[in-house]
XYZ file of N, CA and C in Angstrom:
402
model
N 36.407 -18.116 -1.507
C 37.264 -17.071 -1.092
C 36.479 -15.811 -0.746
N 37.217 -14.782 -0.520
C 36.643 -13.500 -0.123
C 36.637 -12.478 -1.255
N 37.090 -12.855 -2.442
C 37.234 -11.905 -3.545
C 35.921 -11.236 -3.931
N 34.798 -11.923 -3.766
C 33.504 -11.371 -4.147
C 32.879 -10.461 -3.113
N 33.492 -10.337 -1.940
C 32.916 -9.493 -0.888
C 33.155 -8.019 -1.182
N 32.085 -7.239 -1.073
C 32.208 -5.800 -1.253
C 32.210 -5.046 0.057
N 31.723 -5.693 1.121
C 31.654 -5.073 2.445
C 31.362 -6.159 3.472
N 31.622 -5.844 4.729
C 31.301 -6.722 5.853
C 30.264 -5.994 6.696
N 29.113 -6.612 6.903
C 28.080 -6.031 7.772
C 28.165 -6.696 9.138
N 27.937 -5.910 10.173
C 28.009 -6.429 11.538
C 26.941 -5.753 12.391
N 26.359 -6.532 13.289
C 25.352 -5.976 14.192
C 26.008 -5.043 15.199
N 25.357 -3.897 15.418
C 25.834 -2.935 16.409
C 24.847 -2.812 17.574
N 23.932 -3.774 17.677
C 23.023 -3.823 18.805
C 21.594 -3.533 18.414
N 20.667 -3.729 19.303
C 20.888 -4.218 20.656
C 21.341 -5.676 20.661
N 22.067 -6.014 21.703
C 22.592 -7.358 21.888
C 23.505 -7.369 23.095
N 24.093 -8.530 23.360
C 24.977 -8.627 24.522
C 26.239 -7.807 24.265
N 26.689 -7.107 25.277
C 27.852 -6.230 25.139
C 29.067 -7.004 24.643
N 29.345 -8.144 25.256
C 30.507 -8.933 24.859
C 30.356 -9.445 23.435
N 29.172 -9.935 23.093
C 28.928 -10.430 21.742
C 29.107 -9.348 20.693
N 28.629 -8.146 20.994
C 28.783 -7.031 20.056
C 30.251 -6.660 19.882
N 31.005 -6.644 20.974
C 32.435 -6.319 20.894
C 33.186 -7.334 20.052
N 32.888 -8.617 20.250
C 33.548 -9.666 19.467
C 33.179 -9.528 17.991
N 31.890 -9.331 17.708
C 31.440 -9.205 16.325
C 32.037 -8.008 15.616
N 32.024 -6.852 16.275
C 32.562 -5.632 15.665
C 34.071 -5.766 15.460
N 34.774 -6.326 16.438
C 36.225 -6.509 16.301
C 36.557 -7.445 15.146
N 35.823 -8.535 15.035
C 36.046 -9.492 13.949
C 35.757 -8.853 12.594
N 34.634 -8.159 12.494
C 34.275 -7.504 11.230
C 35.312 -6.452 10.854
N 35.758 -5.687 11.830
C 36.757 -4.637 11.565
C 38.067 -5.253 11.091
N 38.493 -6.333 11.746
C 39.725 -7.012 11.340
C 39.638 -7.555 9.926
N 38.530 -8.213 9.608
C 38.338 -8.730 8.247
C 38.302 -7.598 7.227
N 37.584 -6.540 7.559
C 37.465 -5.408 6.638
C 38.826 -4.766 6.366
N 39.622 -4.596 7.400
C 40.959 -4.018 7.210
C 41.835 -4.936 6.365
N 41.803 -6.237 6.662
C 42.630 -7.193 5.924
C 42.220 -7.285 4.459
N 40.920 -7.194 4.201
C 40.414 -7.333 2.835
C 40.295 -5.997 2.103
N 40.575 -4.907 2.826
C 40.483 -3.551 2.260
C 39.089 -3.257 1.702
N 38.087 -3.608 2.505
C 36.687 -3.321 2.173
C 36.039 -2.662 3.383
N 34.912 -1.970 3.198
C 34.284 -1.304 4.343
C 33.581 -2.281 5.288
N 33.551 -1.909 6.549
C 32.720 -2.585 7.553
C 31.515 -1.682 7.783
N 30.327 -2.273 7.773
C 29.087 -1.505 7.883
C 28.325 -1.964 9.123
N 28.014 -1.037 10.012
C 27.223 -1.352 11.196
C 25.738 -1.347 10.878
N 25.047 -2.389 11.305
C 23.606 -2.534 11.089
C 22.981 -2.882 12.437
N 21.879 -2.230 12.795
C 21.241 -2.609 14.054
C 20.603 -3.988 13.908
N 20.522 -4.697 15.006
C 19.869 -6.005 15.010
C 18.425 -5.864 14.557
N 17.768 -4.792 14.976
C 16.373 -4.566 14.585
C 16.251 -4.360 13.078
N 17.188 -3.632 12.487
C 17.174 -3.401 11.042
C 17.348 -4.715 10.277
N 18.252 -5.572 10.751
C 18.475 -6.861 10.095
C 17.245 -7.756 10.206
N 16.621 -7.794 11.379
C 15.388 -8.574 11.549
C 14.285 -8.051 10.637
N 14.162 -6.732 10.548
C 13.129 -6.134 9.695
C 13.381 -6.446 8.225
N 14.640 -6.432 7.808
C 14.959 -6.744 6.412
C 14.573 -8.178 6.076
N 14.833 -9.093 6.991
C 14.464 -10.493 6.766
C 12.946 -10.644 6.696
N 12.226 -9.978 7.587
C 10.759 -10.043 7.575
C 10.198 -9.398 6.311
N 10.772 -8.272 5.889
C 10.294 -7.580 4.687
C 10.508 -8.430 3.437
N 11.568 -9.215 3.422
C 11.810 -10.098 2.277
C 10.742 -11.185 2.195
N 10.273 -11.645 3.354
C 9.235 -12.687 3.390
C 7.836 -12.120 3.171
N 7.627 -10.854 3.519
C 6.317 -10.197 3.406
C 6.485 -8.851 2.691
N 6.784 -8.863 1.379
C 7.024 -7.599 0.673
C 5.815 -6.666 0.718
N 6.106 -5.373 0.844
C 5.040 -4.375 0.836
C 4.260 -4.261 2.126
N 4.752 -4.899 3.193
C 4.073 -4.843 4.488
C 4.924 -4.071 5.486
N 4.279 -3.345 6.422
C 5.057 -2.720 7.493
C 5.611 -3.798 8.424
N 6.734 -3.502 9.051
C 7.385 -4.460 9.948
C 7.698 -3.775 11.271
N 7.363 -4.452 12.359
C 7.739 -4.018 13.699
C 8.754 -5.023 14.231
N 10.012 -4.604 14.301
C 11.070 -5.445 14.855
C 11.161 -5.143 16.341
N 11.119 -6.198 17.158
C 11.037 -5.986 18.603
C 11.795 -7.075 19.353
N 12.657 -6.655 20.259
C 13.415 -7.575 21.093
C 13.077 -7.323 22.553
N 12.921 -8.403 23.301
C 12.623 -8.301 24.729
C 13.820 -7.673 25.442
N 13.601 -6.543 26.090
C 14.655 -5.854 26.832
C 14.569 -6.147 28.328
N 13.569 -6.944 28.740
C 13.372 -7.239 30.156
C 12.550 -6.162 30.838
N 12.020 -6.483 31.981
C 11.243 -5.549 32.813
C 10.125 -4.849 32.052
N 9.396 -5.616 31.234
C 8.261 -5.071 30.473
C 8.679 -3.984 29.481
N 9.948 -4.006 29.078
C 10.428 -3.062 28.072
C 10.836 -3.815 26.811
N 10.748 -3.113 25.693
C 11.006 -3.702 24.385
C 11.941 -2.782 23.603
N 12.972 -3.360 22.985
C 13.752 -2.632 21.976
C 12.920 -2.719 20.705
N 12.527 -1.598 20.130
C 11.610 -1.628 18.988
C 12.030 -0.667 17.885
N 11.691 -1.069 16.658
C 11.856 -0.205 15.486
C 10.736 -0.553 14.516
N 10.128 0.483 13.945
C 9.020 0.278 13.009
C 9.441 0.754 11.625
N 9.200 -0.097 10.639
C 9.516 0.199 9.242
C 8.224 0.167 8.442
N 8.005 1.181 7.598
C 6.767 1.235 6.815
C 6.815 0.259 5.635
N 5.805 0.328 4.784
C 5.673 -0.594 3.654
C 6.843 -0.510 2.680
N 7.567 0.591 2.695
C 8.724 0.784 1.810
C 10.041 0.511 2.545
N 9.950 -0.081 3.738
C 11.103 -0.392 4.592
C 11.833 0.856 5.073
N 11.104 1.964 5.191
C 11.668 3.205 5.723
C 11.426 3.228 7.234
N 12.480 3.480 7.993
C 12.375 3.558 9.447
C 11.516 4.755 9.828
N 10.421 4.508 10.558
C 9.544 5.603 10.982
C 9.468 5.737 12.502
N 10.013 4.746 13.229
C 10.046 4.819 14.693
C 11.257 4.034 15.175
N 12.006 4.640 16.094
C 13.094 3.939 16.744
C 14.401 4.051 15.963
N 15.325 3.201 16.322
C 15.241 2.222 17.390
C 15.150 2.913 18.749
N 14.319 2.334 19.591
C 14.053 2.919 20.902
C 13.689 1.827 21.894
N 13.801 2.162 23.163
C 13.290 1.295 24.223
C 11.919 1.835 24.585
N 10.916 0.972 24.536
C 9.533 1.377 24.803
C 8.886 0.362 25.729
N 7.767 0.739 26.305
C 7.032 -0.204 27.143
C 6.316 -1.215 26.258
N 6.056 -2.380 26.821
C 5.299 -3.396 26.099
C 3.944 -2.836 25.687
N 3.309 -2.067 26.560
C 1.994 -1.489 26.252
C 2.062 -0.555 25.042
N 3.099 0.271 24.966
C 3.232 1.193 23.832
C 3.488 0.453 22.522
N 4.332 -0.574 22.575
C 4.635 -1.342 21.367
C 3.406 -2.129 20.930
N 2.670 -2.683 21.887
C 1.439 -3.407 21.567
C 0.427 -2.470 20.914
N 0.307 -1.253 21.411
C -0.622 -0.277 20.825
C -0.218 0.056 19.390
N 1.076 0.198 19.141
C 1.562 0.461 17.793
C 1.215 -0.708 16.866
N 1.374 -1.920 17.359
C 1.052 -3.104 16.559
C -0.442 -3.171 16.264
N -1.267 -2.868 17.240
C -2.717 -2.903 17.036
C -3.144 -1.854 16.003
N -2.493 -0.711 16.016
C -2.854 0.380 15.110
C -2.416 0.114 13.668
N -1.283 -0.576 13.492
C -0.696 -0.708 12.153
C -0.746 -2.115 11.569
N -1.037 -3.134 12.383
C -1.095 -4.536 11.958
C 0.130 -4.953 11.138
N 1.321 -4.789 11.714
C 2.541 -5.095 10.972
C 2.904 -6.577 11.043
N 3.906 -6.950 10.279
C 4.583 -8.224 10.473
C 5.466 -8.023 11.700
N 5.431 -8.960 12.639
C 6.268 -8.861 13.833
C 7.522 -9.701 13.649
N 8.655 -9.157 14.064
C 9.921 -9.874 14.000
C 10.659 -9.681 15.311
N 11.347 -10.725 15.770
C 12.156 -10.623 16.971
C 11.591 -11.382 18.153
N 12.369 -11.408 19.226
C 12.029 -12.207 20.400
C 10.815 -11.702 21.160
N 10.420 -10.459 20.975
C 9.259 -9.916 21.692
C 7.955 -10.107 20.927
N 7.996 -10.740 19.761
C 6.792 -10.909 18.942
C 5.691 -11.655 19.698
N 6.043 -12.730 20.385
C 5.038 -13.501 21.125
C 4.441 -12.678 22.263
N 5.260 -11.883 22.962
C 4.758 -11.013 24.038
C 3.762 -9.997 23.488
N 4.089 -9.424 22.349
C 3.219 -8.415 21.748
C 1.897 -9.047 21.343
N 1.956 -10.210 20.704
C 0.733 -10.919 20.302
C -0.118 -11.269 21.512
N 0.514 -11.786 22.568
C -0.224 -12.159 23.778
C -0.851 -10.934 24.427
N -0.106 -9.840 24.489
C -0.622 -8.613 25.092
C -1.789 -8.052 24.287
N -1.714 -8.185 22.961
C -2.777 -7.681 22.084
C -3.966 -8.634 22.016
N -3.757 -9.878 22.427
C -4.837 -10.866 22.366
C -5.152 -11.306 20.947
N -4.163 -11.204 20.053
C -4.357 -11.636 18.666
C -3.021 -12.003 18.038
N -3.096 -12.720 16.947
C -1.889 -13.102 16.220
C -1.579 -12.067 15.138
N -0.322 -11.958 14.807
C 0.161 -11.116 13.715
C 0.977 -12.005 12.785
N 1.125 -11.592 11.527
C 2.043 -12.313 10.653
C 3.423 -12.257 11.286
N 4.179 -13.347 11.115
C 5.440 -13.473 11.833
C 6.631 -13.542 10.900
N 7.588 -12.672 11.159
C 8.903 -12.764 10.553
C 9.754 -13.620 11.472
N 11.067 -13.456 11.443
C 11.921 -14.243 12.337
C 11.605 -13.929 13.797
N 11.544 -14.966 14.621
C 11.241 -14.777 16.049
C 12.491 -14.931 16.912
N 13.629 -14.763 16.298
C 14.900 -14.951 16.978
C 15.511 -13.606 17.370
N 16.636 -13.671 18.081
C 17.330 -12.447 18.487
C 18.296 -11.962 17.414
N 18.523 -12.793 16.396
C 19.424 -12.420 15.307
C 18.773 -12.737 13.972
N 19.181 -12.036 12.952
C 18.650 -12.277 11.607
C 19.585 -13.202 10.844
N 19.065 -13.778 9.791
C 19.835 -14.668 8.928
C 19.907 -14.019 7.554
N 20.741 -13.000 7.432
C 20.828 -12.215 6.200
C 22.162 -12.509 5.520
N 22.107 -12.974 4.302
C 23.304 -13.157 3.484
C 22.966 -12.658 2.093
N 23.699 -11.660 1.616
C 23.466 -11.171 0.251
C 24.772 -11.045 -0.490
């Protein structure tokens, strides 16, 4: 049942416009029916949380391919504090940030960043969505 739920979390982007609308509408409907809060979480934040759980105490760069050599990016320090983004940045800028900080990479742009840097990084989820259940 739903009795143990304290809140409903839902992605607020980046992501497909239609997918975000469906997700937010569903979360809002459930939250209203269950009389619990709905909480918006960025896709980058969810990816970073999953990577941080796998690599505790490490900085995380969550990055999604935005097309046209651009990346949706957010950087979280060793304490999971957001220090950059979420923002749209060039692949070159995100690659430079990765080279400088050697973070765990998470998201669909991780392979692009590694290829651009000419080296591998520790890898969190390489998908466009996180698998977070708490």
